[in-house]
Amino acid sequence: MRQGLCIVCLLALLALAGCGGEAGNTQPGGSTSPTSSGDVPTTRPSAEQARAWRARGRAACAGMQPVEGARHFKEAAERAGAHGRFVGLVTEPTAAVEQSPGYPKLVAAFYATTLPAPQRTLAAAGCAEELAARE
Amino acid sequence: MKRKFAVLTVLGALLAFAVPASSMASMSPATHTFEIAGGTLSPKIGTSLGSCPITKISGTIPGSPANETETLFPVSTPTIGTCTAGTTLTLGGSWTFGGASYQTQLGGPAATLTMKFSSLPNCKLSSTSPALFGIWSNGATSPKLLKSSYHAHSGSALTWSNDGGTCAVAGQTETVTWTGQSAGAPLGAGTAATVTDLSNPNLVVVLGANK
């Protein structure tokens, strides 16, 4: 009887050792601090550069309706690396997207992908102004 | 007596086999701290509007036997490098890393990832359970040390939402790219980051089938 009890205890211990395999991420150790990085330009544009980039955006988008602009810049944006789904969202918008007050800004950002990164923000702002005026 | 002994043995065996085999991969050496770092060719999280490199992924491998049975291990929030101008990436929550044999996943249901682009104000792209998939290659210690490597492969879908204004594509999804860099080639040509055992640089961090 005593032997039997010892065996049961041993087997129970073995079974419990296997329970360490429960799936889950309950072990401590991972940091939960947010990490953020991003727009850390090494040099800020001069006032003249800023004006020029904004003007460039206005000129590029002048006289176009937003969806017209999106299709106009499609090829250049794809060459610059714009991805398939995003290209479709911008150039073949649903009615809800096209009618959104944010659509000119979306097209402007799409246009800006054809430019060097430092110029994009200001050029997009200029382009968005032109497209919004033509809506 | 013998019958009781036999019954107890069978019951014990059944108990042992009843434990669910829920795990898929092991990682070793147990308790060692590891780091995945790509230097100037770090893997990047990218979208059409901008991208950010992840310069370091690090964590501590659980002790035995958890390192042989857990699928995913907690890691520190990945370190972000310098993003393309106008792009902001924020990582938060609790991140995990691991996988089945050579296929790995970084992120998890408790992690958060948010990207913003100054060229597209009033929009943000985010996920509360990001998944960044990678391919792991085990190194070797003989005939000489060859560290394991990690190749960023693909990312999961994030969702656009309003951010201080109206975002035209709010509610739409976009899959981020998660890929290695290659100097002089289009993004995605496929470099790999090195995995270092920080506890003992002469050892190799191995990802393998669970025991």
CSV table of C-alpha atoms in Angstrom, one decimal:
chain,number,residue,atom,x,y,z
A,1,MET,CA,0.0,0.0,0.0
A,2,ARG,CA,2.8,2.4,1.0
A,3,GLN,CA,4.6,1.5,-2.2
A,4,GLY,CA,1.5,2.2,-4.2
A,5,LEU,CA,1.1,5.6,-2.6
A,6,CYS,CA,4.8,6.5,-3.4
A,7,ILE,CA,4.3,5.5,-7.0
A,8,VAL,CA,1.1,7.6,-7.3
A,9,CYS,CA,3.0,10.6,-5.8
A,10,LEU,CA,5.8,10.1,-8.2
A,11,LEU,CA,3.5,9.9,-11.2
A,12,ALA,CA,1.6,12.9,-10.0
A,13,LEU,CA,4.8,14.9,-9.8
A,14,LEU,CA,5.8,13.8,-13.3
A,15,ALA,CA,2.4,14.9,-14.6
A,16,LEU,CA,2.7,18.3,-12.9
A,17,ALA,CA,6.2,18.8,-14.4
A,18,GLY,CA,4.6,18.4,-17.8
A,19,CYS,CA,2.1,21.2,-17.0
A,20,GLY,CA,4.9,23.7,-17.4
A,21,GLY,CA,4.2,23.4,-21.1
A,22,GLU,CA,1.0,25.4,-20.9
A,23,ALA,CA,1.0,27.9,-23.8
A,24,GLY,CA,1.2,31.5,-22.8
A,25,ASN,CA,3.3,34.5,-22.4
A,26,THR,CA,3.1,34.8,-18.6
A,27,GLN,CA,6.8,35.1,-17.9
A,28,PRO,CA,8.1,38.4,-16.7
A,29,GLY,CA,10.9,40.2,-18.3
A,30,GLY,CA,9.6,42.0,-21.3
A,31,SER,CA,9.8,45.8,-21.3
A,32,THR,CA,6.5,47.6,-21.8
A,33,SER,CA,7.9,51.0,-22.2
A,34,PRO,CA,6.8,52.7,-25.4
A,35,THR,CA,9.5,53.3,-27.9
A,36,SER,CA,9.0,56.1,-30.4
A,37,SER,CA,11.2,57.5,-33.1
A,38,GLY,CA,10.7,59.2,-36.3
A,39,ASP,CA,10.9,62.5,-37.8
A,40,VAL,CA,14.4,63.5,-36.7
A,41,PRO,CA,15.7,65.6,-39.6
A,42,THR,CA,19.3,66.4,-39.5
A,43,THR,CA,18.6,69.8,-40.9
A,44,ARG,CA,15.4,71.8,-41.0
A,45,PRO,CA,14.6,73.4,-44.3
A,46,SER,CA,15.2,77.1,-44.7
A,47,ALA,CA,12.3,79.4,-45.1
A,48,GLU,CA,13.2,79.7,-48.8
A,49,GLN,CA,13.3,75.9,-49.2
A,50,ALA,CA,10.0,75.5,-47.4
A,51,ARG,CA,8.3,78.0,-49.7
A,52,ALA,CA,9.8,76.3,-52.7
A,53,TRP,CA,8.6,72.9,-51.7
A,54,ARG,CA,5.2,74.1,-50.9
A,55,ALA,CA,5.0,75.9,-54.2
A,56,ARG,CA,6.2,72.8,-56.0
A,57,GLY,CA,3.3,70.9,-54.5
A,58,ARG,CA,0.8,73.6,-55.6
A,59,ALA,CA,2.2,73.6,-59.1
A,60,ALA,CA,2.2,69.8,-59.4
A,61,CYS,CA,-1.5,69.6,-58.4
A,62,ALA,CA,-2.8,72.8,-60.0
A,63,GLY,CA,-6.0,72.6,-62.0
A,64,MET,CA,-6.8,69.0,-61.1
A,65,GLN,CA,-9.7,67.4,-59.2
A,66,PRO,CA,-8.5,65.0,-56.5
A,67,VAL,CA,-9.2,61.7,-58.2
A,68,GLU,CA,-7.8,63.1,-61.4
A,69,GLY,CA,-4.6,64.0,-59.6
A,70,ALA,CA,-4.5,60.5,-58.0
A,71,ARG,CA,-4.5,58.8,-61.4
A,72,HIS,CA,-2.1,61.4,-62.8
A,73,PHE,CA,0.5,60.5,-60.2
A,74,LYS,CA,-0.1,56.8,-60.1
A,75,GLU,CA,2.7,55.6,-62.3
A,76,ALA,CA,5.3,57.9,-60.7
A,77,ALA,CA,4.1,56.8,-57.2
A,78,GLU,CA,4.4,53.1,-58.1
A,79,ARG,CA,7.9,53.7,-59.5
A,80,ALA,CA,8.8,55.3,-56.2
A,81,GLY,CA,7.6,52.3,-54.4
A,82,ALA,CA,4.0,52.9,-53.5
A,83,HIS,CA,2.3,49.6,-52.6
A,84,GLY,CA,-0.5,47.9,-54.4
A,85,ARG,CA,-3.3,48.2,-51.8
A,86,PHE,CA,-2.5,51.8,-51.0
A,87,VAL,CA,-2.4,52.7,-54.7
A,88,GLY,CA,-5.8,51.2,-55.1
A,89,LEU,CA,-7.2,53.0,-52.1
A,90,VAL,CA,-6.1,56.4,-53.6
A,91,THR,CA,-6.6,55.9,-57.4
A,92,GLU,CA,-9.8,53.8,-57.3
A,93,PRO,CA,-11.5,55.2,-54.2
A,94,THR,CA,-14.8,54.0,-52.9
A,95,ALA,CA,-17.5,56.6,-52.9
A,96,ALA,CA,-17.0,57.2,-49.2
A,97,VAL,CA,-13.3,57.8,-49.6
A,98,GLU,CA,-13.7,60.1,-52.6
A,99,GLN,CA,-16.3,62.1,-50.9
A,100,SER,CA,-14.4,62.4,-47.6
A,101,PRO,CA,-13.1,65.9,-46.8
A,102,GLY,CA,-9.7,64.1,-46.2
A,103,TYR,CA,-9.4,62.8,-49.8
A,104,PRO,CA,-7.4,65.8,-51.1
A,105,LYS,CA,-4.9,65.3,-48.4
A,106,LEU,CA,-4.7,61.6,-49.2
A,107,VAL,CA,-4.0,62.3,-52.9
A,108,ALA,CA,-1.5,65.0,-51.9
A,109,ALA,CA,0.3,62.5,-49.7
A,110,PHE,CA,0.2,60.0,-52.6
A,111,TYR,CA,1.8,62.6,-54.9
A,112,ALA,CA,4.4,63.3,-52.2
A,113,THR,CA,5.7,59.7,-52.3
A,114,THR,CA,7.3,60.7,-55.7
A,115,LEU,CA,9.5,63.2,-53.9
A,116,PRO,CA,12.5,62.9,-51.6
A,117,ALA,CA,11.4,62.4,-48.1
A,118,PRO,CA,12.4,65.8,-46.7
A,119,GLN,CA,10.2,67.6,-49.2
A,120,ARG,CA,7.1,65.5,-48.8
A,121,THR,CA,5.4,67.2,-45.9
A,122,LEU,CA,5.5,70.7,-47.4
A,123,ALA,CA,4.9,69.6,-51.0
A,124,ALA,CA,1.9,67.6,-49.8
A,125,ALA,CA,0.5,70.6,-48.0
A,126,GLY,CA,0.8,72.7,-51.1
A,127,CYS,CA,-0.8,70.1,-53.3
A,128,ALA,CA,-3.6,69.5,-50.8
A,129,GLU,CA,-4.5,73.2,-50.9
A,130,GLU,CA,-4.8,73.1,-54.7
A,131,LEU,CA,-6.9,70.0,-54.8
A,132,ALA,CA,-9.2,71.1,-52.0
A,133,ALA,CA,-9.8,74.4,-53.9
A,134,ARG,CA,-10.9,72.4,-57.0
A,135,GLU,CA,-13.3,70.1,-55.2
B,1,MET,CA,-1.5,-5.8,-4.7
B,2,LYS,CA,-0.1,-6.4,-8.2
B,3,ARG,CA,-3.4,-5.4,-9.7
B,4,LYS,CA,-3.5,-2.2,-7.7
B,5,PHE,CA,0.0,-1.4,-8.8
B,6,ALA,CA,-0.8,-2.0,-12.4
B,7,VAL,CA,-3.9,0.2,-12.2
B,8,LEU,CA,-2.0,3.0,-10.6
B,9,THR,CA,0.7,2.8,-13.2
B,10,VAL,CA,-1.8,3.0,-16.0
B,11,LEU,CA,-3.6,5.9,-14.4
B,12,GLY,CA,-0.3,7.8,-13.9
B,13,ALA,CA,0.7,7.3,-17.5
B,14,LEU,CA,-2.7,8.5,-18.7
B,15,LEU,CA,-2.3,11.6,-16.5
B,16,ALA,CA,1.1,12.4,-18.0
B,17,PHE,CA,-0.1,12.0,-21.6
B,18,ALA,CA,-3.2,14.1,-20.9
B,19,VAL,CA,-1.1,17.3,-20.6
B,20,PRO,CA,-1.8,19.2,-23.8
B,21,ALA,CA,1.1,19.5,-26.3
B,22,SER,CA,0.4,23.1,-26.9
B,23,SER,CA,3.9,24.3,-27.8
B,24,MET,CA,5.8,24.3,-31.0
B,25,ALA,CA,9.4,25.5,-30.6
B,26,SER,CA,12.3,25.6,-28.2
B,27,MET,CA,15.0,28.2,-27.8
B,28,SER,CA,18.3,27.8,-26.2
B,29,PRO,CA,20.6,28.3,-24.4
B,30,ALA,CA,18.1,28.6,-21.5
B,31,THR,CA,18.2,31.8,-19.5
B,32,HIS,CA,20.6,33.5,-21.9
B,33,THR,CA,20.0,37.0,-23.2
B,34,PHE,CA,19.9,37.3,-27.0
B,35,GLU,CA,19.9,40.2,-29.4
B,36,ILE,CA,18.9,40.5,-33.0
B,37,ALA,CA,20.7,43.5,-34.6
B,38,GLY,CA,21.1,44.5,-38.2
B,39,GLY,CA,23.2,47.6,-37.9
B,40,THR,CA,23.0,49.8,-40.9
B,41,LEU,CA,21.0,47.1,-42.7
B,42,SER,CA,18.4,46.6,-40.0
B,43,PRO,CA,15.0,45.3,-41.1
B,44,LYS,CA,12.4,48.0,-41.8
B,45,ILE,CA,8.7,48.4,-41.2
B,46,GLY,CA,7.5,50.2,-44.3
B,47,THR,CA,4.4,51.6,-46.0
B,48,SER,CA,4.0,53.6,-49.1
B,49,LEU,CA,4.4,56.8,-47.1
B,50,GLY,CA,7.5,56.1,-45.1
B,51,SER,CA,9.5,53.5,-43.2
B,52,CYS,CA,11.4,53.0,-40.0
B,53,PRO,CA,14.2,50.6,-39.2
B,54,ILE,CA,14.2,48.3,-36.2
B,55,THR,CA,17.7,48.3,-35.0
B,56,LYS,CA,17.4,45.8,-32.1
B,57,ILE,CA,15.2,43.0,-30.8
B,58,SER,CA,16.4,41.6,-27.5
B,59,GLY,CA,15.1,39.3,-24.8
B,60,THR,CA,15.9,36.6,-22.3
B,61,ILE,CA,15.3,33.0,-23.1
B,62,PRO,CA,13.2,31.4,-20.4
B,63,GLY,CA,14.8,28.8,-18.1
B,64,SER,CA,14.3,25.1,-18.5
B,65,PRO,CA,11.8,23.5,-19.1
B,66,ALA,CA,9.9,26.6,-20.3
B,67,ASN,CA,12.4,27.3,-23.0
B,68,GLU,CA,11.6,24.0,-24.6
B,69,THR,CA,7.8,24.2,-24.3
B,70,GLU,CA,6.9,27.9,-24.7
B,71,THR,CA,6.1,29.0,-28.2
B,72,LEU,CA,6.5,32.8,-27.6
B,73,PHE,CA,8.9,34.6,-25.2
B,74,PRO,CA,8.6,38.1,-23.9
B,75,VAL,CA,11.1,40.5,-25.4
B,76,SER,CA,11.9,44.1,-24.8
B,77,THR,CA,10.0,46.6,-26.9
B,78,PRO,CA,12.0,46.7,-30.2
B,79,THR,CA,14.4,49.6,-30.7
B,80,ILE,CA,13.5,51.9,-33.5
B,81,GLY,CA,16.2,53.6,-35.6
B,82,THR,CA,15.8,56.8,-37.6
B,83,CYS,CA,12.7,56.8,-39.8
B,84,THR,CA,12.3,58.5,-43.1
B,85,ALA,CA,11.6,62.2,-42.7
B,86,GLY,CA,8.0,62.8,-41.7
B,87,THR,CA,7.4,59.3,-40.4
B,88,THR,CA,6.8,58.5,-36.8
B,89,LEU,CA,6.6,54.9,-35.4
B,90,THR,CA,5.5,54.2,-31.8
B,91,LEU,CA,5.7,50.7,-30.3
B,92,GLY,CA,4.1,49.9,-26.9
B,93,GLY,CA,2.6,47.3,-24.8
B,94,SER,CA,4.2,43.9,-24.3
B,95,TRP,CA,6.1,42.3,-27.1
B,96,THR,CA,6.8,38.6,-27.7
B,97,PHE,CA,9.0,36.7,-30.0
B,98,GLY,CA,9.2,33.0,-31.1
B,99,GLY,CA,7.7,30.6,-33.4
B,100,ALA,CA,7.6,27.2,-35.0
B,101,SER,CA,11.0,26.1,-36.0
B,102,TYR,CA,12.4,28.5,-38.6
B,103,GLN,CA,9.2,30.7,-38.9
B,104,THR,CA,9.1,33.4,-36.3
B,105,GLN,CA,6.6,36.0,-35.2
B,106,LEU,CA,7.4,39.3,-33.4
B,107,GLY,CA,4.6,41.3,-31.9
B,108,GLY,CA,1.6,39.6,-30.3
B,109,PRO,CA,-1.8,40.3,-28.9
B,110,ALA,CA,-0.5,42.6,-26.2
B,111,ALA,CA,1.7,44.7,-28.4
B,112,THR,CA,0.8,48.0,-30.1
B,113,LEU,CA,2.2,49.6,-33.2
B,114,THR,CA,1.3,53.1,-34.6
B,115,MET,CA,2.7,54.9,-37.6
B,116,LYS,CA,2.0,58.5,-38.5
B,117,PHE,CA,3.1,60.5,-41.5
B,118,SER,CA,3.3,64.3,-41.6
B,119,SER,CA,2.5,64.2,-45.4
B,120,LEU,CA,-0.9,62.8,-44.4
B,121,PRO,CA,-2.2,64.7,-41.4
B,122,ASN,CA,-5.3,63.5,-39.5
B,123,CYS,CA,-4.5,59.9,-40.3
B,124,LYS,CA,-2.7,57.2,-38.3
B,125,LEU,CA,-2.0,53.6,-39.1
B,126,SER,CA,-2.0,51.2,-36.2
B,127,SER,CA,-2.6,47.7,-34.7
B,128,THR,CA,-3.2,46.4,-31.3
B,129,SER,CA,-1.9,43.0,-32.2
B,130,PRO,CA,0.9,43.4,-34.8
B,131,ALA,CA,2.6,40.5,-36.2
B,132,LEU,CA,6.0,40.8,-38.0
B,133,PHE,CA,7.0,37.5,-39.5
B,134,GLY,CA,10.6,36.4,-40.0
B,135,ILE,CA,12.7,33.4,-41.0
B,136,TRP,CA,15.3,32.1,-38.6
B,137,SER,CA,18.5,30.3,-39.6
B,138,ASN,CA,20.4,28.4,-36.9
B,139,GLY,CA,24.1,28.9,-36.8
B,140,ALA,CA,26.8,26.6,-35.7
B,141,THR,CA,29.8,26.4,-33.4
B,142,SER,CA,31.9,24.0,-35.4
B,143,PRO,CA,34.2,24.1,-37.3
B,144,LYS,CA,34.0,27.8,-36.2
B,145,LEU,CA,31.4,30.1,-34.8
B,146,LEU,CA,28.6,31.0,-37.2
B,147,LYS,CA,25.9,33.0,-35.5
B,148,SER,CA,22.3,32.4,-36.2
B,149,SER,CA,20.5,34.9,-38.4
B,150,TYR,CA,17.1,36.5,-38.7
B,151,HIS,CA,15.5,37.6,-42.0
B,152,ALA,CA,12.5,39.9,-41.8
B,153,HIS,CA,9.9,38.5,-44.1
B,154,SER,CA,6.5,40.1,-44.0
B,155,GLY,CA,4.1,42.1,-41.8
B,156,SER,CA,0.5,42.0,-40.9
B,157,ALA,CA,-2.3,44.4,-41.7
B,158,LEU,CA,-2.7,47.7,-39.8
B,159,THR,CA,-5.8,49.9,-39.8
B,160,TRP,CA,-6.1,53.5,-40.7
B,161,SER,CA,-8.0,55.7,-38.3
B,162,ASN,CA,-8.8,59.4,-37.7
B,163,ASP,CA,-6.1,61.4,-35.8
B,164,GLY,CA,-7.3,64.8,-34.8
B,165,GLY,CA,-9.3,65.2,-37.9
B,166,THR,CA,-11.0,63.3,-40.8
B,167,CYS,CA,-8.9,60.6,-42.4
B,168,ALA,CA,-10.3,59.6,-45.9
B,169,VAL,CA,-9.2,56.0,-45.5
B,170,ALA,CA,-10.3,55.5,-41.9
B,171,GLY,CA,-11.3,51.9,-41.4
B,172,GLN,CA,-9.3,50.7,-44.3
B,173,THR,CA,-6.4,48.3,-43.8
B,174,GLU,CA,-2.9,48.3,-45.2
B,175,THR,CA,-0.3,45.6,-44.8
B,176,VAL,CA,3.1,46.9,-43.7
B,177,THR,CA,6.2,45.5,-45.3
B,178,TRP,CA,8.7,44.0,-42.9
B,179,THR,CA,11.8,43.2,-44.7
B,180,GLY,CA,15.6,43.3,-44.6
B,181,GLN,CA,17.6,46.0,-46.5
B,182,SER,CA,20.2,45.6,-49.1
B,183,ALA,CA,22.5,48.4,-49.9
B,184,GLY,CA,22.1,49.6,-53.4
B,185,ALA,CA,19.1,47.4,-54.2
B,186,PRO,CA,15.3,47.9,-53.9
B,187,LEU,CA,13.9,47.3,-50.5
B,188,GLY,CA,13.3,43.6,-50.0
B,189,ALA,CA,16.4,42.2,-51.6
B,190,GLY,CA,16.8,40.3,-48.3
B,191,THR,CA,19.6,40.9,-45.9
B,192,ALA,CA,19.6,39.1,-42.6
B,193,ALA,CA,20.3,40.4,-39.1
B,194,THR,CA,22.7,38.6,-36.8
B,195,VAL,CA,21.5,36.9,-33.6
B,196,THR,CA,24.0,37.2,-30.7
B,197,ASP,CA,24.1,35.4,-27.4
B,198,LEU,CA,24.9,38.3,-25.1
B,199,SER,CA,25.4,36.0,-22.2
B,200,ASN,CA,28.1,34.1,-24.0
B,201,PRO,CA,29.1,35.4,-27.5
B,202,ASN,CA,30.8,32.2,-28.2
B,203,LEU,CA,27.6,30.3,-28.3
B,204,VAL,CA,24.8,30.1,-30.8
B,205,VAL,CA,21.2,31.0,-30.1
B,206,VAL,CA,19.2,28.1,-31.5
B,207,LEU,CA,15.5,27.9,-32.4
B,208,GLY,CA,14.3,24.3,-32.8
B,209,ALA,CA,11.5,21.8,-32.4
B,210,ASN,CA,10.1,21.5,-28.9
B,211,LYS,CA,11.0,18.5,-26.9
